[in-house]
Every structure is written in structure tokens, then in C-alpha cells.
mmCIF file of C-alpha atoms in Angstrom:
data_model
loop_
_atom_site.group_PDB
_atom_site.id
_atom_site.type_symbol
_atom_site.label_atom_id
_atom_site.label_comp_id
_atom_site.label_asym_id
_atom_site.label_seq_id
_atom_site.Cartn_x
_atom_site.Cartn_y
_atom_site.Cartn_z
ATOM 1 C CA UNK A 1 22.617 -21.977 30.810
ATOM 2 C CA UNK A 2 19.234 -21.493 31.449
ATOM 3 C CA UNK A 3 17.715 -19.412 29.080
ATOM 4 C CA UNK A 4 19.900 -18.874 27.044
ATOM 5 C CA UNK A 5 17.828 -17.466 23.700
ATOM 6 C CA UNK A 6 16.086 -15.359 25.746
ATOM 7 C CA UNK A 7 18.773 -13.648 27.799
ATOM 8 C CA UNK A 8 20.365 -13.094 24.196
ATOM 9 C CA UNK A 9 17.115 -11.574 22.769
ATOM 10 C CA UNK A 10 17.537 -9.368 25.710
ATOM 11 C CA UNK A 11 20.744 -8.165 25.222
ATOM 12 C CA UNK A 12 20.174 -8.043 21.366
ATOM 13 C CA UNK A 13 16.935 -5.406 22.088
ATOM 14 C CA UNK A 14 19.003 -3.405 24.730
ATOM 15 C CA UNK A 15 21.547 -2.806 21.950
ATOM 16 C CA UNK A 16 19.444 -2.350 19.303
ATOM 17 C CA UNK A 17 17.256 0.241 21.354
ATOM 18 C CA UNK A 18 19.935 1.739 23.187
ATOM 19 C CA UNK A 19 21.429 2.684 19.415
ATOM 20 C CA UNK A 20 18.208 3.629 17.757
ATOM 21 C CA UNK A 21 17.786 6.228 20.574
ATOM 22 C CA UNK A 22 21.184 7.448 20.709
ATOM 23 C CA UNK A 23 20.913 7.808 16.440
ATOM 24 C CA UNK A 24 17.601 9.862 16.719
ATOM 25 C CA UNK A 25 18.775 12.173 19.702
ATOM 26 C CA UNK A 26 21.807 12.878 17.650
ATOM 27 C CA UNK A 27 19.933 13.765 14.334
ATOM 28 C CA UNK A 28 17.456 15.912 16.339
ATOM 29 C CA UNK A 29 19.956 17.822 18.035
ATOM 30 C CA UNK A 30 21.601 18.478 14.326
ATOM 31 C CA UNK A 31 18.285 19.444 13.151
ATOM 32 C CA UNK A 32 17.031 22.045 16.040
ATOM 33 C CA UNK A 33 20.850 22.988 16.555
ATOM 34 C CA UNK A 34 21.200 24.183 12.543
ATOM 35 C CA UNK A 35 17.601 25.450 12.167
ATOM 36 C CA UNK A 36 17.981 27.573 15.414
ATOM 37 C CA UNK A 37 21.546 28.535 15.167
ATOM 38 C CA UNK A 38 22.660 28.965 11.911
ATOM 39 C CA UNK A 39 19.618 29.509 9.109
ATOM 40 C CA UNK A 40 17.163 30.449 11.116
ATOM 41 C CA UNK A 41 15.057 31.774 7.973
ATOM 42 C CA UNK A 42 15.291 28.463 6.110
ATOM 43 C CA UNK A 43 13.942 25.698 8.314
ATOM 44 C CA UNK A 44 10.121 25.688 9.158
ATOM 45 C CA UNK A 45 8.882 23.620 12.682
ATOM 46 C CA UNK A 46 5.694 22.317 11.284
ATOM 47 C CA UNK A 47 6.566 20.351 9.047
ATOM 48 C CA UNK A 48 9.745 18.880 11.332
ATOM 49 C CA UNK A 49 6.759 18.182 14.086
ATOM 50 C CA UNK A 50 4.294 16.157 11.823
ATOM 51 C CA UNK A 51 7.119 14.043 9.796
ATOM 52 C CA UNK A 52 8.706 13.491 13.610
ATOM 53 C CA UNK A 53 5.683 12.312 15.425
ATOM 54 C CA UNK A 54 5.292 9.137 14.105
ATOM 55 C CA UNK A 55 9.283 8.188 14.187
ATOM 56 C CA UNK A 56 9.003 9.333 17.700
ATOM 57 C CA UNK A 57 5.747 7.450 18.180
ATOM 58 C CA UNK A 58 7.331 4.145 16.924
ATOM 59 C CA UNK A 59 10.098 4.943 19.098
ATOM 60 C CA UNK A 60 7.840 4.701 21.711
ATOM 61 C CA UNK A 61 6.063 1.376 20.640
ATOM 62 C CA UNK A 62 9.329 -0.044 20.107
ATOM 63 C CA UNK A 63 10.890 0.954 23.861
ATOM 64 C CA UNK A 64 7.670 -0.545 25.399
ATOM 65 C CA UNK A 65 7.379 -3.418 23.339
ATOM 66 C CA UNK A 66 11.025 -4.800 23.332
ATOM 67 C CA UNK A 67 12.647 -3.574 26.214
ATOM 68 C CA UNK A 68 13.667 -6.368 28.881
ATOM 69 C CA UNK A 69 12.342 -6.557 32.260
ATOM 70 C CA UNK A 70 14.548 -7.943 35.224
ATOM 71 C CA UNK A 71 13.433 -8.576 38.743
ATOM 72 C CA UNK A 72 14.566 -7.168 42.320
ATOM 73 C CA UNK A 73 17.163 -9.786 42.360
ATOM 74 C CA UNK A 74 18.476 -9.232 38.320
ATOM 75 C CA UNK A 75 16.654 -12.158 36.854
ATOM 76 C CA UNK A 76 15.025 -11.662 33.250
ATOM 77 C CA UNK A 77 11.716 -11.396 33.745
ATOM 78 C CA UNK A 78 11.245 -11.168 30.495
ATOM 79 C CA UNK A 79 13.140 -10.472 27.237
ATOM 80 C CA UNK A 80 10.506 -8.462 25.038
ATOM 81 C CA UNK A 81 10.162 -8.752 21.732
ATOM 82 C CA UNK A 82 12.003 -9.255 18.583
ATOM 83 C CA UNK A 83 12.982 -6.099 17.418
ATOM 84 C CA UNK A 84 13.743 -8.248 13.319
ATOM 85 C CA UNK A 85 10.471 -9.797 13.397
ATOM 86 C CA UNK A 86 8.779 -9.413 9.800
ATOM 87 C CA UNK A 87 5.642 -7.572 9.120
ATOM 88 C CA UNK A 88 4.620 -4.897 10.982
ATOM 89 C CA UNK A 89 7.577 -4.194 12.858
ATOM 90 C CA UNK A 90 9.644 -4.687 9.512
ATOM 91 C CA UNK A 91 7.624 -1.905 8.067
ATOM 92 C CA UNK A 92 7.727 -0.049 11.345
ATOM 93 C CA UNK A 93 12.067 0.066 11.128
ATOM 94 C CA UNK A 94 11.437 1.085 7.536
ATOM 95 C CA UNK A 95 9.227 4.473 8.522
ATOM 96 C CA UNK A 96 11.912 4.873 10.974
ATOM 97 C CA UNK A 97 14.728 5.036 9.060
ATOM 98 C CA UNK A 98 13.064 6.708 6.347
ATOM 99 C CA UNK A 99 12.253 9.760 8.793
ATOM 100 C CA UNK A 100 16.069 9.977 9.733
ATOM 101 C CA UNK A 101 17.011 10.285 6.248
ATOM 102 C CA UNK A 102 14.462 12.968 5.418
ATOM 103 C CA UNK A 103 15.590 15.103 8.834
ATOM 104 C CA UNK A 104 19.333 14.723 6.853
ATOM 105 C CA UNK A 105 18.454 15.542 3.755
ATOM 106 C CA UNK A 106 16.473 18.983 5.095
ATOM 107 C CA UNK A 107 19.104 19.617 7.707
ATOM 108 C CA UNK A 108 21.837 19.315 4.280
ATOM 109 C CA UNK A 109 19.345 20.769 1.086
ATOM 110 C CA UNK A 110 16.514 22.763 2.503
ATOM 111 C CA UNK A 111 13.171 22.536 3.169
ATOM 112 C CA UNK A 112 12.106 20.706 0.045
ATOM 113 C CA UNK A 113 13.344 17.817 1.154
ATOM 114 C CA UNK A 114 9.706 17.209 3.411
ATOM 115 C CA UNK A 115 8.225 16.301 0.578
ATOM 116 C CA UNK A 116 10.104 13.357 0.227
ATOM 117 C CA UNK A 117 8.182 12.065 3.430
ATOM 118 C CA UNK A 118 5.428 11.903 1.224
ATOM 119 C CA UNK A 119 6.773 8.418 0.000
ATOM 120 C CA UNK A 120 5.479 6.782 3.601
ATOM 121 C CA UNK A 121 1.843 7.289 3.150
ATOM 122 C CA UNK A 122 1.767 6.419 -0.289
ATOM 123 C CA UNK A 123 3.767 3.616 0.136
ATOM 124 C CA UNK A 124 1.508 2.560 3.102
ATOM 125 C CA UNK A 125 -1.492 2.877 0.849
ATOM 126 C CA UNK A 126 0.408 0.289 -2.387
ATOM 127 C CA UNK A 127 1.239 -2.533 0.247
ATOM 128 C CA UNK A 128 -2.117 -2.096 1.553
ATOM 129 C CA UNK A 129 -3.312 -3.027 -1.615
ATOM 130 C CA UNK A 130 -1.237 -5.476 -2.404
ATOM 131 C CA UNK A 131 -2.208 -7.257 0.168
ATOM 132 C CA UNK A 132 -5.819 -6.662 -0.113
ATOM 133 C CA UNK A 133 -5.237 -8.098 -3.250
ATOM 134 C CA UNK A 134 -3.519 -11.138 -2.209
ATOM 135 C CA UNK A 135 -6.325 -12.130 -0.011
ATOM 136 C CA UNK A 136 -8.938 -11.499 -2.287
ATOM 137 C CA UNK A 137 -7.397 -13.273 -4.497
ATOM 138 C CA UNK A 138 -6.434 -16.259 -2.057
ATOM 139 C CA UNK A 139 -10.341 -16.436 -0.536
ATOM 140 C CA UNK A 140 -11.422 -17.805 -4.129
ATOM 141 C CA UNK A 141 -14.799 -18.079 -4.398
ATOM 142 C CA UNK A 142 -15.502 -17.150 -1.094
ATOM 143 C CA UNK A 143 -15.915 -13.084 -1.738
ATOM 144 C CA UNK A 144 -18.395 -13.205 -4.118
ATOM 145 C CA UNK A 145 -15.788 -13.724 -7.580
ATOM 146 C CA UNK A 146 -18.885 -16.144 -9.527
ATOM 147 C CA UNK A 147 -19.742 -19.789 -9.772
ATOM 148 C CA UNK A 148 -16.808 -22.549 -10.164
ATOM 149 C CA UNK A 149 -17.013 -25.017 -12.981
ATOM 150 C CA UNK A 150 -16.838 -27.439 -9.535
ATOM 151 C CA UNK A 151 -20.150 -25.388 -8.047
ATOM 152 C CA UNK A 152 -22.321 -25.505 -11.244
ATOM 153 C CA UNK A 153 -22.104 -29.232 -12.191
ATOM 154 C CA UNK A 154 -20.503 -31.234 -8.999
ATOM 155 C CA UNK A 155 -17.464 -32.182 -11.367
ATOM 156 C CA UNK A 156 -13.881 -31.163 -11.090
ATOM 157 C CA UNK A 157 -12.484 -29.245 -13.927
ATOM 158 C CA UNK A 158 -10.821 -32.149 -15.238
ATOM 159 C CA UNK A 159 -14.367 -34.165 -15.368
ATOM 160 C CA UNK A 160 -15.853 -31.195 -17.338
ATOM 161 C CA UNK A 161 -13.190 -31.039 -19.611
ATOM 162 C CA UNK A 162 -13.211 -34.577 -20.515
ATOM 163 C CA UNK A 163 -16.911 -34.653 -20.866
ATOM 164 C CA UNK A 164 -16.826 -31.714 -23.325
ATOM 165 C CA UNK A 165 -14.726 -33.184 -25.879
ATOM 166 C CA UNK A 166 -17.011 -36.402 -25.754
ATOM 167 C CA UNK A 167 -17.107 -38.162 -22.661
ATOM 168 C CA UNK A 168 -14.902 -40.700 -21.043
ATOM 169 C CA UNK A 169 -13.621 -43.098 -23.294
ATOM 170 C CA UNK A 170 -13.266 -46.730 -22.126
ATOM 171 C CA UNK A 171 -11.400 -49.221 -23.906
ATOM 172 C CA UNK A 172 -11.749 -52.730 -23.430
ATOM 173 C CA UNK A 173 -9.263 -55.472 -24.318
#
């Protein structure tokens, strides 16, 4: 079995894509068949293009990035990529799934519901910070946050504190 955690990966992103497109063509097709159909004074296309365009996008990034490739004679070429990595693509799923729900929830209550799709950006701009944050806070010294106890003196912290309530003590016997 040559290969074998690759020819899974394989089948694991051919399922997992296969379903994610089938999902979005059917909640779509729900959206442009009840905003054409049957309210046709209720649903608005602008805002359906701009909230769709970046699911679609993803879509996109995900089809080219994880799809497997086979050769002439059906060897796996190669198996893409993990479709559950963390990070990026994590966040990626979660902008996905988070544009299906909003399409529901206008297709079901109205056109109110795009504001809900607000949550993305802002929620982009809060783990941006956090992380900033984290690595600001990780570099030390290093971005300009003031002189160590360790810089000013060439002592550790522990030196300076024993030296400030009187020095080393030694005790001999």
C-alpha cells in the first residue's frame, strides 16, 4: 500500500469539495429561484453579489488548492492539500459557512439579514489584533517596549533583586 495517507487525503478532499460545491449550488439556486420567482420586490442583487464573491472566491482557492491530480495512467500525482489544516484555511471554512447561513437567513427573513455579514470583516479586523498583539507581546524587547532590568545593569532580575535588599549574603561555617 503505497501511499497510503496520501491516496486517503485524496479521497478525503474529493469528498469534502465535491460536497461543499454541491451545498453552495443548492443554496444559490434557493436564493435566485425565491428572489426571482416568488418576491421579486423583496430581495436586492447587490448586496447577494458582494457577500457571494468572496464565498465563491474561496471556493475557488479551495478547488485549486486541494483538488487531486492523477496521471494518464490513474496514478496520484498528487493529493493537494488539507482541506482541516488550522489557520488560514480554518478561518477560510469559517467565512464560508458563515456566507451560507446569511444567504438562508435572507432567503427565510428578508433582506436585513445582510447585515449580519457584517460580522466577517469585523471579526477579521479582532483576530488581526489579537494576533498583532500576541507578537508584540512575544518579540519582548525587541519592538522598542524600554530597557530590561537585564539591559541596564548586566544582571538577571534575580541578581538585582537580591542586591536591592542588601547584597548577597554569605555564610560561613
Amino acid at each position: 500500500m503505497a501511499q497510503k495517507s496520501l491516496k486517503t487525503l485524496a479521497a478525503k478532499n474529493t469528498s469534502t469539495l465535491n460536497r461543499t460545491h454541491l451545498i453552495t449550488l443548492a443554496i444559490h439556486a434557493t436564493y435566485l429561484l425565491c428572489s426571482l420567482l416568488l418576491f421579486r420586490r423583496r430581495y436586492r442583487f447587490l448586496p447577494y453579489i458582494l457577500c457571494a464573491l468572496p464565498a465563491l472566491g474561496i471556493e475557488i482557492y479551495f478547488e485549486r488548492l486541494a483538488r487531486p491530480t492523477f496521471s494518464a495512467n490513474g496514478d496520484l500525482k498528487r493529493a493537494g492539500e488539507d482541506l482541516e489544516a488550522k489557520g488560514l484555511t480554518e478561518w477560510m471554512w469559517d467565512v464560508l459557512y458563515w456566507t451560507w447561513g446569511c444567504i438562508v437567513l435572507v432567503t427565510l427573513a428578508g433582506t436585513w439579514a445582510w447585515w449580519l455579514y457584517a460580522a466577517v470583516p469585523v471579526y477579521t479586523v479582532y483576530s488581526l489584533f489579537g494576533t498583532y498583539s500576541k507578537v508584540k507581546g512575544g518579540m519582548g524587547g525587541l519592538m522598542g517596549q524600554g530597557q530590561t532590568v537585564e539591559e541596564n545593569s548586566g544582571q538577571s532580575k534575580r541578581q538585582a533583586k537580591m542586591e536591592k535588599r542588601g547584597g548577597q549574603k554569605v555564610q560561613y561555617r
